[in-house]
Amino acid sequence: MKAEFTAIIEPAPEVGYWAICPEISGANGQGETIGEAKENLRQAIELILDDRRADIFRGLPTDAITDKVL
């Protein structure tokens, strides 16, 4: 599955760039270059979504999810 998100990248007041993703609360990154800021933002998005996925499955019985096709 592929998802696309918006990245807003602006120059940082001191040096470099900062980036945010408005679709995912708390997702932000920074870097000395636009590329670094984008990569750090991508990693932040991945960590947040992985954590949200883990929250969904936390506490489910082991037999609640199966690979079998009905």
mmCIF file of N, CA and C in Angstrom:
data_model
loop_
_atom_site.group_PDB
_atom_site.id
_atom_site.type_symbol
_atom_site.label_atom_id
_atom_site.label_comp_id
_atom_site.label_asym_id
_atom_site.label_seq_id
_atom_site.Cartn_x
_atom_site.Cartn_y
_atom_site.Cartn_z
ATOM 1 N N MET A 1 0.840 -1.170 0.000
ATOM 2 C CA MET A 1 0.000 0.000 0.000
ATOM 3 C C MET A 1 0.890 1.239 0.000
ATOM 4 N N LYS A 2 0.551 2.175 -0.837
ATOM 5 C CA LYS A 2 1.317 3.408 -0.932
ATOM 6 C C LYS A 2 0.433 4.565 -0.502
ATOM 7 N N ALA A 3 0.989 5.434 0.313
ATOM 8 C CA ALA A 3 0.258 6.612 0.758
ATOM 9 C C ALA A 3 1.087 7.845 0.442
ATOM 10 N N GLU A 4 0.412 8.912 0.139
ATOM 11 C CA GLU A 4 1.092 10.173 -0.110
ATOM 12 C C GLU A 4 0.603 11.196 0.898
ATOM 13 N N PHE A 5 1.545 11.963 1.421
ATOM 14 C CA PHE A 5 1.231 12.991 2.401
ATOM 15 C C PHE A 5 1.824 14.315 1.948
ATOM 16 N N THR A 6 1.285 15.384 2.478
ATOM 17 C CA THR A 6 1.773 16.725 2.171
ATOM 18 C C THR A 6 2.969 17.045 3.055
ATOM 19 N N ALA A 7 4.003 17.606 2.480
ATOM 20 C CA ALA A 7 5.158 18.085 3.241
ATOM 21 C C ALA A 7 5.269 19.588 3.026
ATOM 22 N N ILE A 8 5.240 20.327 4.111
ATOM 23 C CA ILE A 8 5.450 21.773 4.053
ATOM 24 C C ILE A 8 6.861 22.019 4.572
ATOM 25 N N ILE A 9 7.705 22.555 3.720
ATOM 26 C CA ILE A 9 9.109 22.766 4.070
ATOM 27 C C ILE A 9 9.418 24.259 3.957
ATOM 28 N N GLU A 10 9.991 24.787 5.022
ATOM 29 C CA GLU A 10 10.342 26.205 5.058
ATOM 30 C C GLU A 10 11.734 26.377 5.639
ATOM 31 N N PRO A 11 12.389 27.476 5.291
ATOM 32 C CA PRO A 11 13.696 27.747 5.912
ATOM 33 C C PRO A 11 13.531 27.927 7.426
ATOM 34 N N ALA A 12 14.457 27.363 8.188
ATOM 35 C CA ALA A 12 14.460 27.540 9.643
ATOM 36 C C ALA A 12 15.025 28.919 9.967
ATOM 37 N N PRO A 13 14.589 29.517 11.064
ATOM 38 C CA PRO A 13 15.085 30.856 11.407
ATOM 39 C C PRO A 13 16.602 30.916 11.574
ATOM 40 N N GLU A 14 17.203 29.855 12.140
ATOM 41 C CA GLU A 14 18.644 29.866 12.374
ATOM 42 C C GLU A 14 19.390 29.429 11.120
ATOM 43 N N VAL A 15 19.263 28.134 10.804
ATOM 44 C CA VAL A 15 19.955 27.565 9.647
ATOM 45 C C VAL A 15 19.216 26.309 9.223
ATOM 46 N N GLY A 16 19.261 25.993 7.955
ATOM 47 C CA GLY A 16 18.621 24.775 7.468
ATOM 48 C C GLY A 16 17.139 24.951 7.188
ATOM 49 N N TYR A 17 16.414 23.823 7.305
ATOM 50 C CA TYR A 17 14.992 23.785 6.959
ATOM 51 C C TYR A 17 14.230 22.975 7.994
ATOM 52 N N TRP A 18 12.949 23.269 8.126
ATOM 53 C CA TRP A 18 12.071 22.438 8.931
ATOM 54 C C TRP A 18 10.906 22.010 8.055
ATOM 55 N N ALA A 19 10.333 20.871 8.389
ATOM 56 C CA ALA A 19 9.247 20.316 7.582
ATOM 57 C C ALA A 19 8.157 19.777 8.497
ATOM 58 N N ILE A 20 6.915 19.935 8.077
ATOM 59 C CA ILE A 20 5.786 19.366 8.809
ATOM 60 C C ILE A 20 4.862 18.645 7.829
ATOM 61 N N CYS A 21 4.078 17.737 8.365
ATOM 62 C CA CYS A 21 3.051 17.045 7.593
ATOM 63 C C CYS A 21 1.714 17.352 8.252
ATOM 64 N N PRO A 22 0.870 18.181 7.633
ATOM 65 C CA PRO A 22 -0.382 18.583 8.272
ATOM 66 C C PRO A 22 -1.374 17.435 8.475
ATOM 67 N N GLU A 23 -1.248 16.359 7.702
ATOM 68 C CA GLU A 23 -2.187 15.238 7.842
ATOM 69 C C GLU A 23 -1.902 14.376 9.072
ATOM 70 N N ILE A 24 -0.675 14.453 9.593
ATOM 71 C CA ILE A 24 -0.295 13.593 10.711
ATOM 72 C C ILE A 24 0.198 14.470 11.854
ATOM 73 N N SER A 25 -0.621 14.579 12.877
ATOM 74 C CA SER A 25 -0.295 15.409 14.025
ATOM 75 C C SER A 25 1.028 14.972 14.652
ATOM 76 N N GLY A 26 1.906 15.924 14.877
ATOM 77 C CA GLY A 26 3.183 15.637 15.511
ATOM 78 C C GLY A 26 4.297 15.262 14.562
ATOM 79 N N ALA A 27 4.003 15.096 13.278
ATOM 80 C CA ALA A 27 5.037 14.706 12.309
ATOM 81 C C ALA A 27 5.792 15.949 11.849
ATOM 82 N N ASN A 28 7.063 16.005 12.203
ATOM 83 C CA ASN A 28 7.895 17.113 11.773
ATOM 84 C C ASN A 28 9.333 16.645 11.649
ATOM 85 N N GLY A 29 10.113 17.392 10.912
ATOM 86 C CA GLY A 29 11.521 17.062 10.726
ATOM 87 C C GLY A 29 12.304 18.318 10.442
ATOM 88 N N GLN A 30 13.600 18.204 10.557
ATOM 89 C CA GLN A 30 14.457 19.337 10.227
ATOM 90 C C GLN A 30 15.768 18.815 9.670
ATOM 91 N N GLY A 31 16.477 19.674 8.979
ATOM 92 C CA GLY A 31 17.758 19.288 8.412
ATOM 93 C C GLY A 31 18.479 20.476 7.833
ATOM 94 N N GLU A 32 19.751 20.278 7.551
ATOM 95 C CA GLU A 32 20.542 21.356 6.959
ATOM 96 C C GLU A 32 20.183 21.593 5.500
ATOM 97 N N THR A 33 19.647 20.550 4.839
ATOM 98 C CA THR A 33 19.206 20.681 3.445
ATOM 99 C C THR A 33 17.730 20.295 3.355
ATOM 100 N N ILE A 34 17.108 20.642 2.245
ATOM 101 C CA ILE A 34 15.715 20.241 2.025
ATOM 102 C C ILE A 34 15.617 18.722 2.024
ATOM 103 N N GLY A 35 16.575 18.046 1.402
ATOM 104 C CA GLY A 35 16.571 16.591 1.363
ATOM 105 C C GLY A 35 16.630 15.969 2.749
ATOM 106 N N GLU A 36 17.475 16.519 3.627
ATOM 107 C CA GLU A 36 17.567 16.008 4.997
ATOM 108 C C GLU A 36 16.270 16.247 5.751
ATOM 109 N N ALA A 37 15.681 17.409 5.568
ATOM 110 C CA ALA A 37 14.407 17.718 6.236
ATOM 111 C C ALA A 37 13.318 16.758 5.770
ATOM 112 N N LYS A 38 13.268 16.482 4.467
ATOM 113 C CA LYS A 38 12.269 15.543 3.934
ATOM 114 C C LYS A 38 12.485 14.138 4.473
ATOM 115 N N GLU A 39 13.733 13.686 4.526
ATOM 116 C CA GLU A 39 14.028 12.347 5.032
ATOM 117 C C GLU A 39 13.673 12.232 6.516
ATOM 118 N N ASN A 40 14.000 13.252 7.303
ATOM 119 C CA ASN A 40 13.645 13.236 8.722
ATOM 120 C C ASN A 40 12.139 13.264 8.914
ATOM 121 N N LEU A 41 11.423 13.990 8.068
ATOM 122 C CA LEU A 41 9.968 14.002 8.127
ATOM 123 C C LEU A 41 9.413 12.631 7.765
ATOM 124 N N ARG A 42 9.966 11.995 6.741
ATOM 125 C CA ARG A 42 9.520 10.658 6.347
ATOM 126 C C ARG A 42 9.695 9.677 7.505
ATOM 127 N N GLN A 43 10.832 9.756 8.172
ATOM 128 C CA GLN A 43 11.083 8.868 9.306
ATOM 129 C C GLN A 43 10.111 9.138 10.446
ATOM 130 N N ALA A 44 9.808 10.408 10.696
ATOM 131 C CA ALA A 44 8.855 10.757 11.752
ATOM 132 C C ALA A 44 7.466 10.207 11.429
ATOM 133 N N ILE A 45 7.042 10.344 10.180
ATOM 134 C CA ILE A 45 5.743 9.818 9.759
ATOM 135 C C ILE A 45 5.706 8.306 9.954
ATOM 136 N N GLU A 46 6.765 7.628 9.539
ATOM 137 C CA GLU A 46 6.836 6.171 9.670
ATOM 138 C C GLU A 46 6.737 5.745 11.138
ATOM 139 N N LEU A 47 7.467 6.421 12.018
ATOM 140 C CA LEU A 47 7.423 6.080 13.443
ATOM 141 C C LEU A 47 6.038 6.302 14.038
ATOM 142 N N ILE A 48 5.412 7.409 13.695
ATOM 143 C CA ILE A 48 4.076 7.703 14.219
ATOM 144 C C ILE A 48 3.069 6.676 13.737
ATOM 145 N N LEU A 49 3.095 6.350 12.438
ATOM 146 C CA LEU A 49 2.135 5.378 11.908
ATOM 147 C C LEU A 49 2.392 3.978 12.460
ATOM 148 N N ASP A 50 3.657 3.594 12.636
ATOM 149 C CA ASP A 50 3.970 2.301 13.251
ATOM 150 C C ASP A 50 3.429 2.241 14.673
ATOM 151 N N ASP A 51 3.587 3.331 15.424
ATOM 152 C CA ASP A 51 3.092 3.370 16.795
ATOM 153 C C ASP A 51 1.566 3.294 16.834
ATOM 154 N N ARG A 52 0.911 3.993 15.929
ATOM 155 C CA ARG A 52 -0.560 3.942 15.874
ATOM 156 C C ARG A 52 -1.039 2.530 15.527
ATOM 157 N N ARG A 53 -0.324 1.877 14.603
ATOM 158 C CA ARG A 53 -0.687 0.502 14.231
ATOM 159 C C ARG A 53 -0.519 -0.426 15.427
ATOM 160 N N ALA A 54 0.570 -0.265 16.153
ATOM 161 C CA ALA A 54 0.802 -1.090 17.342
ATOM 162 C C ALA A 54 -0.293 -0.861 18.378
ATOM 163 N N ASP A 55 -0.734 0.382 18.537
ATOM 164 C CA ASP A 55 -1.821 0.679 19.477
ATOM 165 C C ASP A 55 -3.105 -0.046 19.098
ATOM 166 N N ILE A 56 -3.368 -0.134 17.800
ATOM 167 C CA ILE A 56 -4.589 -0.793 17.334
ATOM 168 C C ILE A 56 -4.588 -2.264 17.725
ATOM 169 N N PHE A 57 -3.425 -2.932 17.594
ATOM 170 C CA PHE A 57 -3.353 -4.372 17.837
ATOM 171 C C PHE A 57 -3.036 -4.733 19.282
ATOM 172 N N ARG A 58 -2.653 -3.777 20.102
ATOM 173 C CA ARG A 58 -2.307 -4.038 21.491
ATOM 174 C C ARG A 58 -3.533 -4.574 22.230
ATOM 175 N N GLY A 59 -3.377 -5.695 22.890
ATOM 176 C CA GLY A 59 -4.463 -6.254 23.689
ATOM 177 C C GLY A 59 -5.414 -7.169 22.947
ATOM 178 N N LEU A 60 -5.238 -7.325 21.632
ATOM 179 C CA LEU A 60 -6.095 -8.241 20.884
ATOM 180 C C LEU A 60 -5.680 -9.683 21.175
ATOM 181 N N PRO A 61 -6.640 -10.579 21.275
ATOM 182 C CA PRO A 61 -6.278 -11.987 21.429
ATOM 183 C C PRO A 61 -5.493 -12.465 20.204
ATOM 184 N N THR A 62 -4.610 -13.422 20.387
ATOM 185 C CA THR A 62 -3.769 -13.894 19.289
ATOM 186 C C THR A 62 -4.578 -14.492 18.151
ATOM 187 N N ASP A 63 -5.759 -15.013 18.434
ATOM 188 C CA ASP A 63 -6.578 -15.613 17.376
ATOM 189 C C ASP A 63 -7.545 -14.607 16.735
ATOM 190 N N ALA A 64 -7.445 -13.335 17.090
ATOM 191 C CA ALA A 64 -8.342 -12.329 16.528
ATOM 192 C C ALA A 64 -7.991 -12.002 15.079
ATOM 193 N N ILE A 65 -6.749 -12.199 14.710
ATOM 194 C CA ILE A 65 -6.299 -11.903 13.353
ATOM 195 C C ILE A 65 -5.736 -13.180 12.759
ATOM 196 N N THR A 66 -6.190 -13.504 11.578
ATOM 197 C CA THR A 66 -5.748 -14.731 10.940
ATOM 198 C C THR A 66 -5.329 -14.467 9.501
ATOM 199 N N ASP A 67 -4.477 -15.296 8.999
ATOM 200 C CA ASP A 67 -4.040 -15.183 7.601
ATOM 201 C C ASP A 67 -4.916 -16.035 6.680
ATOM 202 N N LYS A 68 -5.826 -16.782 7.246
ATOM 203 C CA LYS A 68 -6.656 -17.686 6.444
ATOM 204 C C LYS A 68 -7.690 -16.890 5.655
ATOM 205 N N VAL A 69 -7.896 -17.309 4.425
ATOM 206 C CA VAL A 69 -8.925 -16.712 3.571
ATOM 207 C C VAL A 69 -10.173 -17.550 3.707
ATOM 208 N N LEU A 70 -11.276 -16.891 3.973
ATOM 209 C CA LEU A 70 -12.539 -17.619 4.129
ATOM 210 C C LEU A 70 -13.170 -17.916 2.799
#
